[in-house]
């Protein structure tokens, strides 16, 4: 049994209250995690506040060095992190090894490097003045992350904050706390000063809410569900606190009549079922030109049936369990609702049979393909966040765009077409943060990431993340007043 403790001011702190840690692939408790509240949040925020002055004056090179040292340390324990991530989430171990953990390492490295180039901007105002725009850190940043990509998104939040000289109070999801805890131990080992990175565990409405509403926390970066984002925005708005919200999606994948189906079908299947559909960027709505409807439905079902469903800890497993019993039950009831709405489940919809003994009480659900519902169905409007795709036909380009935009969400979209001019027309017409053309989930650290409508507020990634974690302070110095002569007042305009 493992015990996951809070990291406050460089020390692991004994806990008073606990939550179970459950392995979703087996349904068994395998550890416990500190259930923190206001007192722990206050202690961590005090530690972060005390450490802020010294960390902001630590040279950027030294901050960058420590972040690379942390990345090295995680990399040297790739296998331990991989297994921990797979056990906590139910995701296939191969996915954790090739995507989650390497990407967590890469997040630390990219921000460690890019901050070295992120300096002061200088603008000359004719021959009258010089403006220097400095980017000091905000101070203490609260970082709240979800369970679907635990280390990947935890590092995505903390890396730009630490690199730019902020101290951090971070809270991973209570469902998947282990890799963040392991990261905290390594941060202490590689020499992060006490108080610079504090990691708190527990329930969102208890410790998470205490972090985001504390006035000593200058900015909040959140990734999670839209309803939680709304609650957090209400807590931070009154304090005029910088707030970045990365929230849910109901992303359309659009296959036009001129698409290369041999590429579009497998990519759409990956977009629907990767990580058991538990990625905010998954394509839950598949819009298909009516001419290709039958072929695409058949192709998606074939791809779904070929996925190797099994013990996530076994090499070769391609599709694991959902993250929790409650989430599996929710997704399952949403698929049942699709039937009651008049949809047809053409593949999946059930708990899989034939799983290994170890997994018989796990929270598995088959990859599921639904047809026959239009955009009025709740199935096509609410985020499911599971391995469920609903396929709908369209007749024209205009109708496809209208259906894509008929959503409260706007996180990402994928379009498949062989016609460049169509891509150039359709991509900017979709109300969303990212459009992939003939691909899905190709990510570049430099591009802004985020959503519109109920999917998000603000952008993270690249320079946007560095700017979010900093203020902009302009120092405008006259070049017309002789040095030392401050008696002549303002330069005439
Ligand atoms: P969630 O909103 O339930 O929880 C996310 C985090 O917020 C957790 O750490 C939770 O403890 C915390 N939290 C909950 N209530 C809080 C409160 N009142 N104050 C402060 N913190 C609180 O989301 P989840 O179920 O963990 O994740 C799934 C959701 O995340 C999906 O909607 C998915 O689309 C979204 N997501 C979005 C992105 C993105 O980049 N846009 C990425 C991954 C996941």
Short mmCIF file of C-alpha atoms and ligand atoms in Angstrom, two decimals:
data_model
loop_
_atom_site.label_atom_id
_atom_site.label_comp_id
_atom_site.label_asym_id
_atom_site.label_seq_id
_atom_site.Cartn_x
_atom_site.Cartn_y
_atom_site.Cartn_z
CA UNK A 1 0.00 0.00 0.00
CA UNK A 2 1.45 3.34 -0.93
CA UNK A 3 0.82 6.55 1.01
CA UNK A 4 0.76 9.75 -0.98
CA UNK A 5 1.56 12.78 1.16
CA UNK A 6 1.51 16.52 0.64
CA UNK A 7 4.76 18.28 -0.20
CA UNK A 8 4.87 21.56 1.72
CA UNK A 9 7.98 23.70 2.08
CA UNK A 10 10.22 20.86 0.90
CA UNK A 11 8.84 18.27 3.33
CA UNK A 12 6.31 15.49 3.14
CA UNK A 13 3.73 16.23 5.80
CA UNK A 14 1.86 13.52 7.75
CA UNK A 15 -1.84 13.49 6.90
CA UNK A 16 -4.88 13.49 9.19
CA UNK A 17 -7.45 12.42 6.63
CA UNK A 18 -7.19 10.05 3.71
CA UNK A 19 -8.83 9.02 0.46
CA UNK A 20 -8.43 5.58 -1.13
CA UNK A 21 -6.35 5.19 -4.25
CA UNK A 22 -8.07 2.65 -6.49
CA UNK A 23 -6.56 0.86 -9.46
CA UNK A 24 -9.36 1.21 -12.02
CA UNK A 25 -8.33 -1.85 -14.00
CA UNK A 26 -8.95 -4.07 -10.97
CA UNK A 27 -11.29 -2.01 -8.80
CA UNK A 28 -8.95 -2.68 -5.85
CA UNK A 29 -7.59 -0.15 -3.36
CA UNK A 30 -3.80 -0.05 -3.57
CA UNK A 31 -2.94 2.97 -1.50
CA UNK A 32 -4.19 6.09 0.19
CA UNK A 33 -3.73 9.77 -0.48
CA UNK A 34 -3.84 12.75 1.88
CA UNK A 35 -7.26 14.41 1.94
CA UNK A 36 -6.28 18.02 2.56
CA UNK A 37 -8.34 21.06 3.34
CA UNK A 38 -8.05 24.74 4.16
CA UNK A 39 -5.31 24.34 6.79
CA UNK A 40 -2.95 22.48 4.44
CA UNK A 41 -3.71 24.93 1.64
CA UNK A 42 -2.92 27.85 3.89
CA UNK A 43 0.37 26.27 5.00
CA UNK A 44 1.44 25.55 1.43
CA UNK A 45 0.51 29.04 0.25
CA UNK A 46 2.48 30.55 3.13
CA UNK A 47 5.53 28.45 2.16
CA UNK A 48 5.15 29.50 -1.48
CA UNK A 49 4.78 33.16 -0.49
CA UNK A 50 7.90 33.02 1.69
CA UNK A 51 9.93 31.38 -1.09
CA UNK A 52 8.71 33.73 -3.83
CA UNK A 53 11.18 36.57 -3.34
CA UNK A 54 14.26 34.41 -3.41
CA UNK A 55 13.04 32.25 -6.34
CA UNK A 56 12.20 35.27 -8.52
CA UNK A 57 15.74 36.53 -7.98
CA UNK A 58 17.31 33.15 -8.67
CA UNK A 59 18.97 33.48 -12.05
CA UNK A 60 16.95 32.21 -14.97
CA UNK A 61 19.86 29.92 -15.86
CA UNK A 62 19.72 28.29 -12.45
CA UNK A 63 15.94 27.85 -12.64
CA UNK A 64 16.36 26.30 -16.06
CA UNK A 65 19.13 24.01 -14.79
CA UNK A 66 16.94 22.73 -11.95
CA UNK A 67 14.07 22.04 -14.32
CA UNK A 68 16.35 20.03 -16.61
CA UNK A 69 17.64 18.16 -13.55
CA UNK A 70 14.06 17.29 -12.65
CA UNK A 71 13.40 16.17 -16.23
CA UNK A 72 16.56 14.00 -16.12
CA UNK A 73 15.45 12.46 -12.83
CA UNK A 74 12.00 11.55 -14.19
CA UNK A 75 13.56 10.17 -17.35
CA UNK A 76 15.88 7.97 -15.29
CA UNK A 77 12.78 6.46 -13.65
CA UNK A 78 10.77 6.11 -16.84
CA UNK A 79 9.59 2.61 -16.01
CA UNK A 80 8.45 3.44 -12.45
CA UNK A 81 6.55 6.50 -13.69
CA UNK A 82 5.07 4.50 -16.57
CA UNK A 83 3.69 1.77 -14.33
CA UNK A 84 2.43 4.27 -11.75
CA UNK A 85 0.58 6.24 -14.44
CA UNK A 86 -0.96 3.13 -15.94
CA UNK A 87 -2.08 1.80 -12.54
CA UNK A 88 -3.60 5.11 -11.48
CA UNK A 89 -5.55 5.79 -14.68
CA UNK A 90 -6.18 2.41 -16.33
CA UNK A 91 -4.42 3.59 -19.50
CA UNK A 92 -2.29 1.08 -21.44
CA UNK A 93 1.25 0.91 -20.17
CA UNK A 94 2.56 1.31 -23.74
CA UNK A 95 0.74 4.63 -24.01
CA UNK A 96 2.09 5.89 -20.69
CA UNK A 97 5.62 4.85 -21.71
CA UNK A 98 5.54 6.45 -25.16
CA UNK A 99 3.30 9.47 -24.61
CA UNK A 100 2.46 10.51 -21.06
CA UNK A 101 5.81 10.29 -19.32
CA UNK A 102 8.03 11.45 -22.22
CA UNK A 103 5.67 14.36 -22.76
CA UNK A 104 5.86 15.27 -19.06
CA UNK A 105 9.65 15.34 -19.37
CA UNK A 106 9.43 17.35 -22.58
CA UNK A 107 7.16 19.95 -20.95
CA UNK A 108 9.79 20.62 -18.29
CA UNK A 109 12.59 20.79 -20.84
CA UNK A 110 10.77 23.01 -23.33
CA UNK A 111 9.88 25.67 -20.78
CA UNK A 112 13.34 25.38 -19.19
CA UNK A 113 14.83 26.27 -22.59
CA UNK A 114 12.30 28.76 -23.88
CA UNK A 115 12.47 30.90 -20.75
CA UNK A 116 16.11 31.61 -21.55
CA UNK A 117 14.92 33.50 -24.64
CA UNK A 118 12.02 35.18 -22.85
CA UNK A 119 13.49 38.49 -21.88
CA UNK A 120 12.79 42.17 -21.76
CA UNK A 121 11.32 43.83 -24.87
CA UNK A 122 12.61 47.25 -25.97
CA UNK A 123 10.80 49.82 -28.09
CA UNK A 124 12.13 53.24 -29.10
CA UNK A 125 9.49 55.99 -29.36
CA UNK A 126 11.04 58.08 -32.12
CA UNK A 127 13.94 60.01 -30.63
CA UNK A 128 11.92 60.87 -27.49
CA UNK A 129 11.96 57.81 -25.25
CA UNK A 130 12.89 54.21 -24.78
CA UNK A 131 10.35 51.70 -23.44
CA UNK A 132 11.55 48.65 -21.64
CA UNK A 133 8.87 46.00 -21.08
CA UNK A 134 9.85 43.67 -18.29
CA UNK A 135 8.10 40.37 -17.46
CA UNK A 136 8.29 39.82 -13.70
CA UNK A 137 6.66 36.70 -12.26
CA UNK A 138 3.14 36.96 -10.85
CA UNK A 139 4.26 35.55 -7.48
CA UNK A 140 2.41 32.44 -6.31
CA UNK A 141 0.54 30.42 -8.93
CA UNK A 142 -2.17 27.86 -8.16
CA UNK A 143 -2.20 24.94 -10.62
CA UNK A 144 -5.11 22.49 -10.74
CA UNK A 145 -4.97 19.49 -13.05
CA UNK A 146 -7.24 16.58 -14.08
CA UNK A 147 -6.92 12.78 -14.13
CA UNK A 148 -6.84 11.90 -17.80
CA UNK A 149 -3.20 12.79 -18.57
CA UNK A 150 -1.89 13.19 -15.02
CA UNK A 151 1.84 13.87 -15.36
CA UNK A 152 1.48 15.34 -18.85
CA UNK A 153 -0.94 18.05 -17.71
CA UNK A 154 0.56 18.56 -14.25
CA UNK A 155 3.91 19.46 -15.85
CA UNK A 156 2.15 21.51 -18.54
CA UNK A 157 0.88 23.74 -15.70
CA UNK A 158 3.87 23.90 -13.37
CA UNK A 159 6.70 24.15 -15.93
CA UNK A 160 6.01 27.66 -17.30
CA UNK A 161 5.16 28.90 -13.79
CA UNK A 162 8.44 27.71 -12.26
CA UNK A 163 10.54 28.71 -15.26
CA UNK A 164 9.35 32.32 -15.11
CA UNK A 165 10.18 32.61 -11.40
CA UNK A 166 6.87 31.89 -9.71
CA UNK A 167 6.43 29.60 -6.77
CA UNK A 168 3.65 27.07 -7.14
CA UNK A 169 0.91 25.40 -5.13
CA UNK A 170 -0.28 22.54 -7.31
CA UNK A 171 -3.10 20.06 -6.91
CA UNK A 172 -3.34 16.97 -9.11
CA UNK A 173 -6.59 15.06 -9.40
CA UNK A 174 -7.51 13.06 -6.29
CA UNK A 175 -8.15 10.09 -8.61
CA UNK A 176 -4.61 10.00 -10.01
CA UNK A 177 -2.18 11.58 -7.52
CA UNK A 178 0.79 9.20 -7.69
CA UNK A 179 3.03 10.56 -10.46
CA UNK A 180 2.73 14.14 -9.16
CA UNK A 181 3.79 12.86 -5.72
CA UNK A 182 6.76 11.05 -7.30
CA UNK A 183 7.69 14.23 -9.18
CA UNK A 184 7.60 16.18 -5.89
CA UNK A 185 10.03 13.78 -4.27
CA UNK A 186 12.42 14.14 -7.19
CA UNK A 187 12.12 17.95 -7.15
CA UNK A 188 13.36 17.93 -3.55
CA UNK A 189 16.15 15.48 -4.42
CA UNK A 190 17.48 17.54 -7.34
CA UNK A 191 17.59 20.67 -5.20
CA UNK A 192 14.50 22.79 -5.74
CA UNK A 193 14.51 25.14 -2.75
CA UNK A 194 11.83 24.53 -0.08
CA UNK A 195 8.52 26.24 -0.83
CA UNK A 196 9.12 26.70 -4.55
CA UNK A 197 6.96 23.74 -5.54
CA UNK A 198 4.27 22.65 -3.10
CA UNK A 199 1.96 19.78 -4.01
CA UNK A 200 -1.35 19.28 -2.22
CA UNK A 201 -3.69 16.33 -2.52
CA UNK A 202 -7.37 15.98 -1.86
CA UNK A 203 -10.82 16.83 -3.13
CA UNK A 204 -11.40 19.74 -5.46
CA UNK A 205 -14.19 21.39 -3.52
CA UNK A 206 -12.08 21.22 -0.35
CA UNK A 207 -8.37 21.83 -0.97
CA UNK A 208 -8.70 22.92 -4.63
CA UNK A 209 -11.22 25.56 -3.75
CA UNK A 210 -9.04 26.77 -0.84
CA UNK A 211 -6.08 27.26 -3.21
CA UNK A 212 -7.91 29.15 -5.93
CA UNK A 213 -9.77 31.47 -3.56
CA UNK A 214 -6.78 32.48 -1.42
CA UNK A 215 -5.82 36.11 -2.11
CA UNK A 216 -2.10 35.29 -1.78
CA UNK A 217 -2.36 33.21 -4.96
CA UNK A 218 -1.87 35.66 -7.81
CA UNK A 219 -2.91 33.48 -10.74
CA UNK A 220 -4.74 30.21 -11.28
CA UNK A 221 -4.17 27.80 -14.13
CA UNK A 222 -6.83 25.10 -14.37
CA UNK A 223 -7.46 22.14 -16.62
CA UNK A 224 -10.60 20.12 -16.05
CA UNK A 225 -14.34 20.09 -16.58
CA UNK A 226 -16.39 23.11 -17.65
CA UNK A 227 -18.58 23.17 -14.54
CA UNK A 228 -15.49 23.18 -12.30
CA UNK A 229 -13.97 25.91 -14.44
CA UNK A 230 -17.09 28.00 -13.95
CA UNK A 231 -16.90 27.58 -10.16
CA UNK A 232 -13.22 28.55 -10.18
CA UNK A 233 -13.87 31.59 -12.39
CA UNK A 234 -16.49 32.77 -9.91
CA UNK A 235 -13.99 32.39 -7.05
CA UNK A 236 -11.19 34.28 -8.81
CA UNK A 237 -13.18 37.00 -10.61
CA UNK A 238 -13.87 39.07 -7.50
CA UNK A 239 -10.15 39.18 -6.76
CA UNK A 240 -9.28 40.14 -10.38
CA UNK A 241 -6.95 37.17 -10.36
CA UNK A 242 -5.37 36.03 -13.58
CA UNK A 243 -7.20 32.84 -14.51
CA UNK A 244 -6.56 30.42 -17.33
CA UNK A 245 -9.21 27.78 -17.94
CA UNK A 246 -8.71 24.73 -20.17
CA UNK A 247 -12.03 22.88 -20.13
CA UNK A 248 -14.18 20.34 -21.92
CA UNK A 249 -14.88 19.73 -25.59
CA UNK A 250 -17.33 18.12 -28.00
CA UNK A 251 -14.97 18.09 -30.91
CA UNK A 252 -16.10 17.42 -34.49
CA UNK A 253 -14.13 15.26 -36.90
CA UNK A 254 -15.31 16.06 -40.44
CA UNK A 255 -14.75 13.73 -43.38
CA UNK A 256 -15.53 15.42 -46.71
CA UNK A 257 -16.40 13.61 -49.93
CA UNK A 258 -12.89 14.30 -51.30
CA UNK A 259 -11.04 12.85 -48.28
CA UNK A 260 -8.56 10.00 -48.47
CA UNK A 261 -10.62 7.47 -46.54
CA UNK A 262 -7.72 5.08 -46.05
CA UNK A 263 -6.14 7.81 -43.89
CA UNK A 264 -9.27 9.52 -42.54
CA UNK A 265 -10.97 6.40 -41.11
CA UNK A 266 -8.09 5.14 -38.93
CA UNK A 267 -7.29 8.67 -37.81
CA UNK A 268 -10.92 9.32 -36.87
CA UNK A 269 -10.93 6.03 -34.93
CA UNK A 270 -7.80 7.06 -33.04
CA UNK A 271 -9.37 10.46 -32.35
CA UNK A 272 -12.41 8.70 -30.90
CA UNK A 273 -10.80 5.93 -28.86
CA UNK A 274 -7.26 6.96 -27.86
CA UNK A 275 -6.78 6.78 -24.08
CA UNK A 276 -10.28 5.22 -23.89
CA UNK A 277 -11.67 8.47 -25.31
CA UNK A 278 -10.52 10.28 -22.18
CA UNK A 279 -8.74 13.14 -23.91
CA UNK A 280 -10.33 16.57 -24.09
CA UNK A 281 -9.36 16.67 -27.80
CA UNK A 282 -11.06 13.40 -28.73
CA UNK A 283 -13.49 13.58 -31.65
CA UNK A 284 -16.84 12.54 -30.16
CA UNK A 285 -18.83 13.82 -33.16
CA UNK A 286 -17.92 12.32 -36.51
CA UNK A 287 -19.52 14.24 -39.39
CA UNK A 288 -19.33 12.36 -42.69
CA UNK A 289 -20.36 13.29 -46.20
CA UNK A 290 -23.45 11.16 -46.91
CA UNK A 291 -21.72 9.49 -49.85
CA UNK A 292 -19.19 7.85 -47.48
CA UNK A 293 -21.45 7.22 -44.50
CA UNK A 294 -21.70 3.42 -44.80
CA UNK A 295 -17.99 2.98 -45.47
CA UNK A 296 -17.00 5.18 -42.52
CA UNK A 297 -19.44 3.49 -40.11
CA UNK A 298 -18.12 0.09 -41.18
CA UNK A 299 -14.51 1.32 -40.92
CA UNK A 300 -14.98 2.72 -37.41
CA UNK A 301 -16.63 -0.50 -36.22
CA UNK A 302 -13.81 -2.53 -37.72
CA UNK A 303 -11.15 -0.38 -36.04
CA UNK A 304 -13.01 -0.57 -32.72
CA UNK A 305 -13.23 -4.35 -32.94
CA UNK A 306 -9.50 -4.63 -33.68
CA UNK A 307 -8.45 -2.75 -30.54
CA UNK A 308 -6.77 -5.06 -28.04
CA UNK A 309 -8.78 -4.54 -24.83
CA UNK A 310 -7.12 -5.91 -21.74
CA UNK A 311 -5.00 -5.48 -18.65
CA UNK A 312 -3.41 -2.03 -19.01
CA UNK A 313 -0.22 -3.33 -17.38
CA UNK A 314 0.27 -5.93 -20.13
CA UNK A 315 2.43 -4.90 -23.04
CA UNK A 316 0.41 -4.91 -26.25
CA UNK A 317 -2.85 -3.77 -24.64
CA UNK A 318 -4.25 -0.90 -26.70
CA UNK A 319 -7.38 -0.08 -24.74
CA UNK A 320 -7.61 -0.14 -20.95
CA UNK A 321 -10.19 0.70 -18.30
CA UNK A 322 -11.94 3.97 -17.64
CA UNK A 323 -10.63 5.96 -14.72
CA UNK A 324 -13.23 5.16 -12.06
CA UNK A 325 -16.40 3.25 -11.41
CA UNK A 326 -18.42 6.47 -11.28
CA UNK A 327 -17.01 7.61 -14.62
CA UNK A 328 -17.57 4.21 -16.27
CA UNK A 329 -21.17 4.18 -15.02
CA UNK A 330 -21.71 7.71 -16.30
CA UNK A 331 -20.36 6.92 -19.78
CA UNK A 332 -22.34 3.68 -19.85
CA UNK A 333 -25.56 5.48 -18.97
CA UNK A 334 -24.86 8.04 -21.70
CA UNK A 335 -24.60 5.25 -24.26
CA UNK A 336 -27.89 3.79 -22.98
CA UNK A 337 -29.43 7.24 -23.31
CA UNK A 338 -28.30 7.31 -26.95
CA UNK A 339 -30.55 4.29 -27.56
CA UNK A 340 -33.47 5.90 -25.78
CA UNK A 341 -32.94 9.00 -27.93
CA UNK A 342 -33.46 6.85 -31.02
CA UNK A 343 -29.81 6.14 -31.84
CA UNK A 344 -28.42 2.76 -32.84
CA UNK A 345 -25.38 1.31 -31.09
CA UNK A 346 -23.66 -0.33 -34.03
CA UNK A 347 -20.63 -1.39 -32.02
CA UNK A 348 -19.82 -1.75 -28.31
CA UNK A 349 -21.91 -0.18 -25.57
CA UNK A 350 -21.25 -3.07 -23.17
CA UNK A 351 -18.71 -4.08 -20.57
CA UNK A 352 -16.19 -6.28 -22.38
CA UNK A 353 -16.02 -10.01 -21.75
CA UNK A 354 -12.97 -12.22 -21.63
CA UNK A 355 -10.78 -9.95 -19.58
CA UNK A 356 -8.01 -11.52 -17.52
CA UNK A 357 -9.01 -12.56 -13.97
CA UNK A 358 -7.07 -9.69 -12.41
CA UNK A 359 -9.34 -7.25 -14.26
CA UNK A 360 -12.75 -8.84 -13.72
CA UNK A 361 -13.84 -6.05 -11.32
CA UNK A 362 -12.24 -3.28 -13.38
CA UNK A 363 -14.08 -0.34 -14.89
CA UNK A 364 -13.99 -1.31 -18.55
CA UNK A 365 -16.36 -0.32 -21.33
CA UNK A 366 -16.15 -1.28 -24.99
CA UNK A 367 -15.33 1.30 -27.64
CA UNK A 368 -18.74 2.35 -28.87
CA UNK A 369 -20.07 3.59 -32.22
CA UNK A 370 -23.50 5.23 -32.43
CA UNK A 371 -25.48 6.23 -35.51
CA UNK A 372 -28.86 7.70 -36.26
CA UNK A 373 -28.88 10.77 -34.02
CA UNK A 374 -28.97 14.39 -35.13
CA UNK A 375 -27.56 17.50 -33.50
CA UNK A 376 -30.58 17.91 -31.22
CA UNK A 377 -29.71 14.71 -29.28
CA UNK A 378 -28.05 15.12 -25.88
CA UNK A 379 -25.56 12.48 -27.04
CA UNK A 380 -24.28 14.99 -29.59
CA UNK A 381 -24.37 18.00 -27.29
CA UNK A 382 -22.90 16.90 -23.93
CA UNK A 383 -19.28 15.94 -23.44
CA UNK A 384 -19.09 12.19 -22.77
CA UNK A 385 -15.31 11.95 -22.21
CA UNK A 386 -15.26 8.25 -22.92
CA UNK A 387 -14.81 5.84 -25.85
CA UNK A 388 -18.00 6.82 -27.62
CA UNK A 389 -18.35 8.30 -31.09
CA UNK A 390 -21.57 9.42 -32.74
CA UNK A 391 -21.55 9.42 -36.55
CA UNK A 392 -23.78 11.86 -38.46
CA UNK A 393 -24.12 12.44 -42.21
CA UNK A 394 -24.07 15.82 -43.96
CA UNK A 395 -24.91 16.83 -47.52
CA UNK A 396 -22.87 19.97 -48.13
CA UNK A 397 -19.83 21.87 -46.89
CA UNK A 398 -22.07 24.59 -45.45
CA UNK A 399 -24.08 22.03 -43.52
CA UNK A 400 -20.90 20.42 -42.15
CA UNK A 401 -19.65 23.78 -40.85
CA UNK A 402 -23.04 24.57 -39.36
CA UNK A 403 -23.16 21.21 -37.55
CA UNK A 404 -19.58 21.60 -36.32
CA UNK A 405 -20.41 25.00 -34.84
CA UNK A 406 -23.74 23.89 -33.35
CA UNK A 407 -22.14 23.29 -29.97
CA UNK A 408 -21.57 25.02 -26.65
CA UNK A 409 -17.95 23.89 -26.91
CA UNK A 410 -15.08 24.96 -29.15
CA UNK A 411 -11.84 23.22 -28.26
CA UNK A 412 -10.62 21.49 -31.43
CA UNK A 413 -11.73 20.06 -34.76
CA UNK A 414 -10.24 17.81 -37.42
CA UNK A 415 -11.12 18.05 -41.09
CA UNK A 416 -10.24 15.53 -43.74
CA UNK A 417 -10.23 16.71 -47.34
CA UNK A 418 -8.09 16.35 -50.44
CA UNK A 419 -8.91 19.89 -51.53
CA UNK A 420 -6.60 22.60 -50.21
CA UNK A 421 -8.99 25.40 -51.06
CA UNK A 422 -11.74 23.67 -49.09
CA UNK A 423 -9.40 23.31 -46.12
CA UNK A 424 -8.54 27.01 -46.37
CA UNK A 425 -12.25 27.89 -46.38
CA UNK A 426 -13.51 25.51 -43.72
CA UNK A 427 -10.73 25.67 -41.11
CA UNK A 428 -11.21 29.35 -40.24
CA UNK A 429 -15.00 28.97 -40.34
CA UNK A 430 -15.01 26.58 -37.38
CA UNK A 431 -15.45 28.23 -33.99
CA UNK A 432 -12.68 26.52 -32.09
CA UNK A 433 -9.18 26.87 -30.65
CA UNK A 434 -7.38 24.39 -32.93
CA UNK A 435 -8.20 22.90 -36.32
CA UNK A 436 -6.22 19.92 -37.59
CA UNK A 437 -6.29 19.38 -41.35
CA UNK A 438 -5.85 15.73 -42.37
CA UNK A 439 -4.46 14.88 -38.94
CA UNK A 440 -5.35 14.77 -35.24
CA UNK A 441 -3.46 15.70 -32.09
CA UNK A 442 -0.28 16.87 -33.75
CA UNK A 443 1.11 19.21 -31.11
CA UNK A 444 3.86 21.81 -31.29
CA UNK A 445 5.04 23.44 -28.08
CA UNK A 446 5.18 26.85 -29.73
CA UNK A 447 1.52 27.14 -30.68
CA UNK A 448 -1.16 28.58 -28.39
CA UNK A 449 -3.48 26.00 -26.92
CA UNK A 450 -7.00 26.57 -25.61
CA UNK A 451 -10.63 26.80 -26.49
CA UNK A 452 -13.51 29.17 -27.19
CA UNK A 453 -17.07 29.16 -25.82
CA UNK A 454 -17.43 26.68 -22.92
CA UNK A 455 -14.07 25.07 -23.70
CA UNK A 456 -11.80 27.69 -22.27
CA UNK A 457 -10.62 31.10 -21.36
CA UNK A 458 -7.16 32.24 -22.37
CA UNK A 459 -4.39 30.31 -24.08
CA UNK A 460 -1.55 28.22 -22.73
CA UNK A 461 1.46 26.76 -24.51
CA UNK A 462 4.45 28.57 -25.95
CA UNK A 463 4.81 32.29 -25.35
CA UNK A 464 1.19 32.47 -24.18
CA UNK A 465 2.00 30.34 -21.14
CA UNK A 466 5.09 32.41 -20.33
CA UNK A 467 3.06 35.60 -20.61
CA UNK A 468 0.25 34.20 -18.47
CA UNK A 469 2.72 33.44 -15.69
CA UNK A 470 4.18 36.94 -15.76
CA UNK A 471 3.07 40.55 -15.55
CA UNK A 472 4.10 43.18 -18.10
CA UNK A 473 5.78 46.21 -16.58
CA UNK A 474 6.75 49.11 -18.87
CA UNK A 475 9.54 51.50 -17.94
CA UNK A 476 9.51 54.45 -20.30
CA UNK A 477 12.65 56.61 -20.11
CA UNK A 478 13.00 59.93 -21.89
CA UNK A 479 15.99 60.22 -24.18
CA UNK A 480 15.64 64.03 -24.33
CA UNK A 481 16.31 64.95 -20.70
CA UNK A 482 19.98 65.25 -19.85
CA UNK A 483 21.14 62.57 -17.49
CA UNK A 484 20.79 63.71 -13.89
CA UNK A 485 18.45 66.60 -14.78
CA UNK A 486 15.02 65.67 -13.43
CA UNK A 487 13.81 69.26 -13.01
CA UNK A 488 12.53 69.80 -16.54
CA UNK A 489 9.47 67.59 -16.13
CA UNK A 490 7.74 65.72 -18.88
CA UNK A 491 8.99 65.70 -22.42
CA UNK A 492 6.58 67.83 -24.51
CA UNK A 493 4.51 65.77 -26.89
P1 LIG B 1 -12.74 18.08 -12.84
O1 LIG B 1 -13.17 19.43 -13.25
O2 LIG B 1 -13.68 17.22 -12.09
O3 LIG B 1 -11.42 18.13 -11.95
C1 LIG B 1 -10.24 18.77 -12.40
C2 LIG B 1 -9.45 19.22 -11.19
O4 LIG B 1 -10.16 20.26 -10.54
C3 LIG B 1 -9.22 18.12 -10.16
O5 LIG B 1 -7.93 18.26 -9.60
C4 LIG B 1 -10.28 18.45 -9.12
O6 LIG B 1 -9.98 17.97 -7.83
C5 LIG B 1 -10.26 19.96 -9.16
N1 LIG B 1 -11.46 20.62 -8.64
C6 LIG B 1 -12.73 20.15 -8.61
N2 LIG B 1 -13.54 21.06 -8.04
C7 LIG B 1 -12.78 22.14 -7.72
C8 LIG B 1 -13.05 23.40 -7.13
N3 LIG B 1 -14.29 23.74 -6.74
N4 LIG B 1 -12.04 24.26 -6.96
C9 LIG B 1 -10.78 23.94 -7.36
N5 LIG B 1 -10.46 22.75 -7.91
C10 LIG B 1 -11.46 21.86 -8.11
O7 LIG B 1 -12.27 17.37 -14.19
P2 LIG B 1 -11.77 15.89 -14.37
O8 LIG B 1 -12.97 15.01 -14.26
O9 LIG B 1 -10.59 15.65 -13.51
O10 LIG B 1 -11.26 15.93 -15.88
C11 LIG B 1 -12.11 15.74 -16.98
C12 LIG B 1 -12.44 17.05 -17.64
O11 LIG B 1 -11.25 17.76 -17.93
C13 LIG B 1 -13.15 16.87 -18.96
O12 LIG B 1 -14.21 17.79 -19.04
C14 LIG B 1 -12.09 17.21 -19.99
O13 LIG B 1 -12.56 17.68 -21.22
C15 LIG B 1 -11.30 18.25 -19.26
N6 LIG B 1 -9.96 18.38 -19.81
C16 LIG B 1 -9.66 19.51 -20.54
C17 LIG B 1 -8.40 19.64 -21.10
C18 LIG B 1 -8.04 20.88 -21.90
O14 LIG B 1 -6.86 21.09 -22.13
N7 LIG B 1 -9.00 21.68 -22.33
C19 LIG B 1 -7.45 18.65 -20.92
C20 LIG B 1 -7.79 17.53 -20.17
C21 LIG B 1 -9.05 17.40 -19.61
#
